[in-house]
Amino acid sequence: MKSIVILISGRGSNMRALVEANPPECKIAVISNRPAAEGLAYARARGLATAVVDHRDYPARANFDAALSAAIETHRPDLVLLAGFMRILGEDFVRRYQGRLVNIHPSLLPAFPGMHTHAAALAAGVKIHGCTVHFVTPDLDSGPILIQAAVPVLPGDTEESLAARVLVQEHVIYPRAMRWLVERRIRLTDAGQVLLDGEQSCDTSMIAPAGQ
Ligand code: GRF
């Protein structure tokens, strides 16, 4: 039985997509840094183990990270999946979980790291936007990429309409990446490349065929 801990801060739609993907032989627990996170209600209703580590109780980041680690360690996780988790984690925490700590980011990294990615994409006038599942490293939003999905930016798009289009793809690629990890099909090379079944991973569903 594999153990997966999902960290959330709010709505929890990605957490829900991960849970509903129902990875075989996995036990999932959900931890939030916000007691009022809407996603907690869903997790409790599903009968999952839940916990809250409220960052406001820990003014120093190192103390918050330590409390979060302690809560995570009660589940002895094989994977820690950040799903809309809105706290920056310190280097010690990240190194402790390196190789099993994964995040989803709502842009085609390395474009638009940080917050407000959809507004940034619209302001930049890009024609293609999307989302990225990546291993977490100490540098923000820049770890080795497991999978990406692209969506078109359409005339008249607003931040909200673009976010909604991207979110649909988030719910596709994050469960897919989780399954690959659970099935031990992913290998991270020393050069920081992610290999799927021994080859460089790629999601080609939104890529135009060669020659067009
Ligand atoms: C998602 O867009 C995720 O990529 C970003 O924050 C949002 C969280 O949404 N990091 P949800 O809580 O998973 O619904």
mmCIF file of C-alpha atoms and ligand atoms in Angstrom:
data_model
loop_
_atom_site.group_PDB
_atom_site.id
_atom_site.type_symbol
_atom_site.label_atom_id
_atom_site.label_comp_id
_atom_site.label_asym_id
_atom_site.label_seq_id
_atom_site.Cartn_x
_atom_site.Cartn_y
_atom_site.Cartn_z
ATOM 1 C CA MET A 1 0.000 0.000 0.000
ATOM 2 C CA LYS A 2 1.455 3.339 -1.076
ATOM 3 C CA SER A 3 0.909 6.474 0.969
ATOM 4 C CA ILE A 4 0.158 9.814 -0.680
ATOM 5 C CA VAL A 5 -0.169 13.118 1.150
ATOM 6 C CA ILE A 6 -1.859 15.977 -0.718
ATOM 7 C CA LEU A 7 -1.276 19.522 0.517
ATOM 8 C CA ILE A 8 -3.962 22.115 -0.193
ATOM 9 C CA SER A 9 -4.788 25.696 0.760
ATOM 10 C CA GLY A 10 -8.207 26.311 -0.732
ATOM 11 C CA ARG A 11 -10.769 25.009 -3.200
ATOM 12 C CA GLY A 12 -9.045 21.693 -3.686
ATOM 13 C CA SER A 13 -10.268 20.830 -7.171
ATOM 14 C CA ASN A 14 -6.923 19.303 -8.109
ATOM 15 C CA MET A 15 -6.932 17.280 -4.890
ATOM 16 C CA ARG A 16 -10.377 16.071 -5.822
ATOM 17 C CA ALA A 17 -9.217 15.060 -9.305
ATOM 18 C CA LEU A 18 -6.326 13.140 -7.738
ATOM 19 C CA VAL A 19 -8.599 11.374 -5.237
ATOM 20 C CA GLU A 20 -11.179 10.523 -7.891
ATOM 21 C CA ALA A 21 -8.484 9.048 -10.110
ATOM 22 C CA ASN A 22 -8.468 6.395 -7.394
ATOM 23 C CA PRO A 23 -4.867 5.241 -7.713
ATOM 24 C CA PRO A 24 -4.778 1.504 -6.947
ATOM 25 C CA GLU A 25 -3.242 0.364 -3.674
ATOM 26 C CA CYS A 26 -2.908 3.929 -2.382
ATOM 27 C CA LYS A 27 -3.936 5.563 0.835
ATOM 28 C CA ILE A 28 -4.453 9.324 0.517
ATOM 29 C CA ALA A 29 -4.338 11.907 3.301
ATOM 30 C CA VAL A 30 -5.014 15.633 2.921
ATOM 31 C CA ILE A 31 -3.306 18.402 4.888
ATOM 32 C CA SER A 32 -4.212 22.088 4.662
ATOM 33 C CA ASN A 33 -2.435 25.155 5.983
ATOM 34 C CA ARG A 34 -5.807 26.904 6.152
ATOM 35 C CA PRO A 35 -8.536 25.606 8.488
ATOM 36 C CA ALA A 36 -11.238 27.050 6.202
ATOM 37 C CA ALA A 37 -9.963 25.450 2.993
ATOM 38 C CA GLU A 38 -13.031 24.295 1.087
ATOM 39 C CA GLY A 39 -11.238 21.163 -0.061
ATOM 40 C CA LEU A 40 -11.125 19.839 3.508
ATOM 41 C CA ALA A 41 -14.886 19.271 3.544
ATOM 42 C CA TYR A 42 -14.668 17.080 0.448
ATOM 43 C CA ALA A 43 -11.742 15.110 1.879
ATOM 44 C CA ARG A 44 -13.563 14.536 5.170
ATOM 45 C CA ALA A 45 -16.728 13.483 3.352
ATOM 46 C CA ARG A 46 -14.652 10.952 1.401
ATOM 47 C CA GLY A 47 -13.414 9.545 4.696
ATOM 48 C CA LEU A 48 -9.796 10.538 4.055
ATOM 49 C CA ALA A 49 -7.457 11.374 6.899
ATOM 50 C CA THR A 50 -7.180 15.163 7.154
ATOM 51 C CA ALA A 51 -5.121 17.576 9.209
ATOM 52 C CA VAL A 52 -4.611 21.319 9.467
ATOM 53 C CA VAL A 53 -1.256 22.943 10.116
ATOM 54 C CA ASP A 54 -2.191 26.607 10.299
ATOM 55 C CA HIS A 55 0.718 28.739 9.118
ATOM 56 C CA ARG A 56 -0.526 31.615 11.292
ATOM 57 C CA ASP A 57 0.458 29.588 14.364
ATOM 58 C CA TYR A 58 4.084 29.587 13.189
ATOM 59 C CA PRO A 59 5.492 33.066 12.532
ATOM 60 C CA ALA A 60 8.859 31.601 11.490
ATOM 61 C CA ARG A 61 8.828 29.580 8.289
ATOM 62 C CA ALA A 62 11.219 26.979 9.689
ATOM 63 C CA ASN A 63 8.787 26.231 12.514
ATOM 64 C CA PHE A 64 5.863 25.926 10.125
ATOM 65 C CA ASP A 65 7.874 23.613 7.885
ATOM 66 C CA ALA A 66 8.797 21.462 10.903
ATOM 67 C CA ALA A 67 5.177 21.200 12.040
ATOM 68 C CA LEU A 68 4.076 20.405 8.496
ATOM 69 C CA SER A 69 6.755 17.716 8.184
ATOM 70 C CA ALA A 70 5.629 16.187 11.474
ATOM 71 C CA ALA A 71 2.028 16.027 10.221
ATOM 72 C CA ILE A 72 3.173 14.580 6.897
ATOM 73 C CA GLU A 73 5.414 11.997 8.536
ATOM 74 C CA THR A 74 2.534 10.447 10.451
ATOM 75 C CA HIS A 75 1.570 9.052 7.006
ATOM 76 C CA ARG A 76 5.096 7.995 5.986
ATOM 77 C CA PRO A 77 4.363 9.114 2.422
ATOM 78 C CA ASP A 78 5.808 7.803 -0.805
ATOM 79 C CA LEU A 79 4.570 10.963 -2.507
ATOM 80 C CA VAL A 80 3.736 14.488 -1.360
ATOM 81 C CA LEU A 81 1.589 16.299 -3.921
ATOM 82 C CA LEU A 82 1.107 20.067 -3.717
ATOM 83 C CA ALA A 83 -2.332 20.914 -5.089
ATOM 84 C CA GLY A 84 -3.009 24.618 -4.824
ATOM 85 C CA PHE A 85 -0.793 24.797 -1.746
ATOM 86 C CA MET A 86 -0.042 28.490 -1.353
ATOM 87 C CA ARG A 87 2.934 28.532 1.039
ATOM 88 C CA ILE A 88 6.535 28.656 -0.059
ATOM 89 C CA LEU A 89 8.413 25.765 1.525
ATOM 90 C CA GLY A 90 11.942 26.188 2.864
ATOM 91 C CA GLU A 91 15.000 24.540 1.394
ATOM 92 C CA ASP A 92 15.367 21.954 4.185
ATOM 93 C CA PHE A 93 11.776 20.820 3.706
ATOM 94 C CA VAL A 94 12.173 20.598 -0.055
ATOM 95 C CA ARG A 95 15.426 18.648 0.200
ATOM 96 C CA ARG A 96 13.878 16.227 2.675
ATOM 97 C CA TYR A 97 11.176 15.297 0.164
ATOM 98 C CA GLN A 98 13.134 15.820 -3.029
ATOM 99 C CA GLY A 99 12.188 13.278 -5.691
ATOM 100 C CA ARG A 100 8.777 12.629 -4.153
ATOM 101 C CA LEU A 101 7.553 16.226 -3.828
ATOM 102 C CA VAL A 102 5.488 17.347 -6.836
ATOM 103 C CA ASN A 103 3.538 20.495 -7.701
ATOM 104 C CA ILE A 104 1.081 21.664 -10.336
ATOM 105 C CA HIS A 105 1.559 25.147 -11.704
ATOM 106 C CA PRO A 106 -0.944 26.955 -13.935
ATOM 107 C CA SER A 107 1.396 27.946 -16.766
ATOM 108 C CA LEU A 108 3.708 26.348 -19.280
ATOM 109 C CA LEU A 109 6.858 26.629 -17.197
ATOM 110 C CA PRO A 110 9.400 28.136 -17.435
ATOM 111 C CA ALA A 111 6.999 30.839 -18.661
ATOM 112 C CA PHE A 112 5.130 32.704 -15.945
ATOM 113 C CA PRO A 113 6.396 31.341 -12.623
ATOM 114 C CA GLY A 114 4.844 32.772 -9.456
ATOM 115 C CA MET A 115 1.343 34.154 -8.985
ATOM 116 C CA HIS A 116 -1.277 35.551 -11.384
ATOM 117 C CA THR A 117 -0.135 33.414 -14.282
ATOM 118 C CA HIS A 118 -3.284 33.835 -16.367
ATOM 119 C CA ALA A 119 -3.194 37.638 -16.146
ATOM 120 C CA ALA A 120 0.495 37.517 -17.050
ATOM 121 C CA ALA A 121 -0.190 35.287 -20.050
ATOM 122 C CA LEU A 122 -2.919 37.649 -21.295
ATOM 123 C CA ALA A 123 -0.702 40.697 -20.770
ATOM 124 C CA ALA A 124 2.132 39.027 -22.689
ATOM 125 C CA GLY A 125 -0.193 38.241 -25.595
ATOM 126 C CA VAL A 126 0.821 34.578 -25.818
ATOM 127 C CA LYS A 127 -1.340 32.430 -28.068
ATOM 128 C CA ILE A 128 -0.760 29.219 -26.116
ATOM 129 C CA HIS A 129 -0.930 28.811 -22.348
ATOM 130 C CA GLY A 130 -1.285 25.794 -20.101
ATOM 131 C CA CYS A 131 -0.150 23.962 -17.010
ATOM 132 C CA THR A 132 2.819 21.991 -15.740
ATOM 133 C CA VAL A 133 3.352 19.180 -13.244
ATOM 134 C CA HIS A 134 6.904 19.300 -11.944
ATOM 135 C CA PHE A 135 9.139 18.022 -9.178
ATOM 136 C CA VAL A 136 9.684 20.657 -6.517
ATOM 137 C CA THR A 137 13.198 21.999 -6.042
ATOM 138 C CA PRO A 138 14.362 24.824 -3.780
ATOM 139 C CA ASP A 139 13.954 27.345 -6.629
ATOM 140 C CA LEU A 140 10.326 28.406 -7.052
ATOM 141 C CA ASP A 141 8.386 26.821 -9.937
ATOM 142 C CA SER A 142 11.451 25.525 -11.701
ATOM 143 C CA GLY A 143 11.897 21.807 -10.984
ATOM 144 C CA PRO A 144 12.096 18.973 -13.521
ATOM 145 C CA ILE A 145 8.928 18.730 -15.612
ATOM 146 C CA LEU A 146 6.832 15.538 -15.637
ATOM 147 C CA ILE A 147 4.019 16.595 -17.957
ATOM 148 C CA GLN A 148 2.487 19.696 -19.495
ATOM 149 C CA ALA A 149 -0.762 20.445 -21.291
ATOM 150 C CA ALA A 150 -1.392 23.417 -23.550
ATOM 151 C CA VAL A 151 -4.562 25.341 -24.302
ATOM 152 C CA PRO A 152 -5.207 28.092 -26.842
ATOM 153 C CA VAL A 153 -5.643 31.676 -25.695
ATOM 154 C CA LEU A 154 -8.801 32.826 -27.470
ATOM 155 C CA PRO A 155 -9.902 36.307 -28.508
ATOM 156 C CA GLY A 156 -11.917 37.886 -25.716
ATOM 157 C CA ASP A 157 -10.440 35.656 -23.024
ATOM 158 C CA THR A 158 -10.485 37.009 -19.490
ATOM 159 C CA GLU A 159 -8.338 35.829 -16.599
ATOM 160 C CA GLU A 160 -11.314 33.758 -15.461
ATOM 161 C CA SER A 161 -12.107 32.120 -18.805
ATOM 162 C CA LEU A 162 -8.459 31.285 -19.382
ATOM 163 C CA ALA A 163 -8.068 29.919 -15.846
ATOM 164 C CA ALA A 164 -11.108 27.702 -16.342
ATOM 165 C CA ARG A 165 -9.729 26.325 -19.635
ATOM 166 C CA VAL A 166 -6.381 25.584 -18.021
ATOM 167 C CA LEU A 167 -7.980 24.015 -14.939
ATOM 168 C CA VAL A 168 -9.710 21.386 -17.072
ATOM 169 C CA GLN A 169 -6.267 20.291 -18.259
ATOM 170 C CA GLU A 170 -4.801 20.423 -14.734
ATOM 171 C CA HIS A 171 -7.368 17.830 -13.748
ATOM 172 C CA VAL A 172 -6.194 15.630 -16.612
ATOM 173 C CA ILE A 173 -2.428 15.842 -16.255
ATOM 174 C CA TYR A 174 -2.008 15.758 -12.461
ATOM 175 C CA PRO A 175 -3.770 12.391 -11.999
ATOM 176 C CA ARG A 176 -1.820 11.076 -14.990
ATOM 177 C CA ALA A 177 1.493 12.119 -13.439
ATOM 178 C CA MET A 178 0.446 10.670 -10.075
ATOM 179 C CA ARG A 179 -0.326 7.344 -11.717
ATOM 180 C CA TRP A 180 3.072 7.291 -13.434
ATOM 181 C CA LEU A 181 4.766 7.938 -10.109
ATOM 182 C CA VAL A 182 2.730 5.319 -8.258
ATOM 183 C CA GLU A 183 3.501 2.801 -10.985
ATOM 184 C CA ARG A 184 7.208 3.708 -10.666
ATOM 185 C CA ARG A 185 7.388 4.571 -14.362
ATOM 186 C CA ILE A 186 9.191 7.852 -13.739
ATOM 187 C CA ARG A 187 12.931 8.240 -13.341
ATOM 188 C CA LEU A 188 14.701 11.494 -12.588
ATOM 189 C CA THR A 189 18.175 11.649 -14.108
ATOM 190 C CA ASP A 190 21.142 13.336 -12.477
ATOM 191 C CA ALA A 191 20.835 15.986 -15.197
ATOM 192 C CA GLY A 192 17.331 16.787 -13.968
ATOM 193 C CA GLN A 193 15.459 15.191 -16.853
ATOM 194 C CA VAL A 194 12.279 13.243 -16.224
ATOM 195 C CA LEU A 195 12.090 9.939 -18.043
ATOM 196 C CA LEU A 196 8.843 8.014 -18.522
ATOM 197 C CA ASP A 197 9.390 4.310 -19.142
ATOM 198 C CA GLY A 198 13.035 5.146 -19.821
ATOM 199 C CA GLU A 199 12.307 7.846 -22.391
ATOM 200 C CA GLN A 200 11.858 11.585 -22.103
ATOM 201 C CA SER A 201 8.232 12.158 -21.108
ATOM 202 C CA CYS A 202 5.981 14.190 -23.334
ATOM 203 C CA ASP A 203 2.270 14.894 -23.592
ATOM 204 C CA THR A 204 1.604 15.403 -27.276
ATOM 205 C CA SER A 205 -2.145 15.829 -27.185
ATOM 206 C CA MET A 206 -2.014 19.565 -27.933
ATOM 207 C CA ILE A 207 1.063 19.663 -30.114
ATOM 208 C CA ALA A 208 0.667 20.160 -33.854
ATOM 209 C CA PRO A 209 2.018 17.247 -35.918
ATOM 210 C CA ALA A 210 5.534 17.635 -37.276
ATOM 211 C CA GLY A 211 5.660 19.433 -40.619
ATOM 212 C CA GLN A 212 2.560 21.594 -40.137
HETATM 213 C C1 GRF B 1 -4.660 25.665 -9.504
HETATM 214 O O1 GRF B 1 -4.792 26.447 -10.657
HETATM 215 C C2 GRF B 1 -3.229 25.281 -9.274
HETATM 216 O O2 GRF B 1 -2.529 25.039 -10.443
HETATM 217 C C3 GRF B 1 -2.681 26.531 -8.616
HETATM 218 O O3 GRF B 1 -3.720 26.970 -7.768
HETATM 219 C C4 GRF B 1 -4.965 26.501 -8.255
HETATM 220 C C5 GRF B 1 -5.557 25.678 -7.172
HETATM 221 O O4 GRF B 1 -6.856 25.222 -7.489
HETATM 222 N N1 GRF B 1 -1.444 26.251 -7.960
HETATM 223 P P1 GRF B 1 -7.498 24.046 -6.662
HETATM 224 O O5 GRF B 1 -7.376 24.390 -5.195
HETATM 225 O O6 GRF B 1 -6.767 22.782 -6.997
HETATM 226 O O7 GRF B 1 -8.914 24.023 -7.103
#
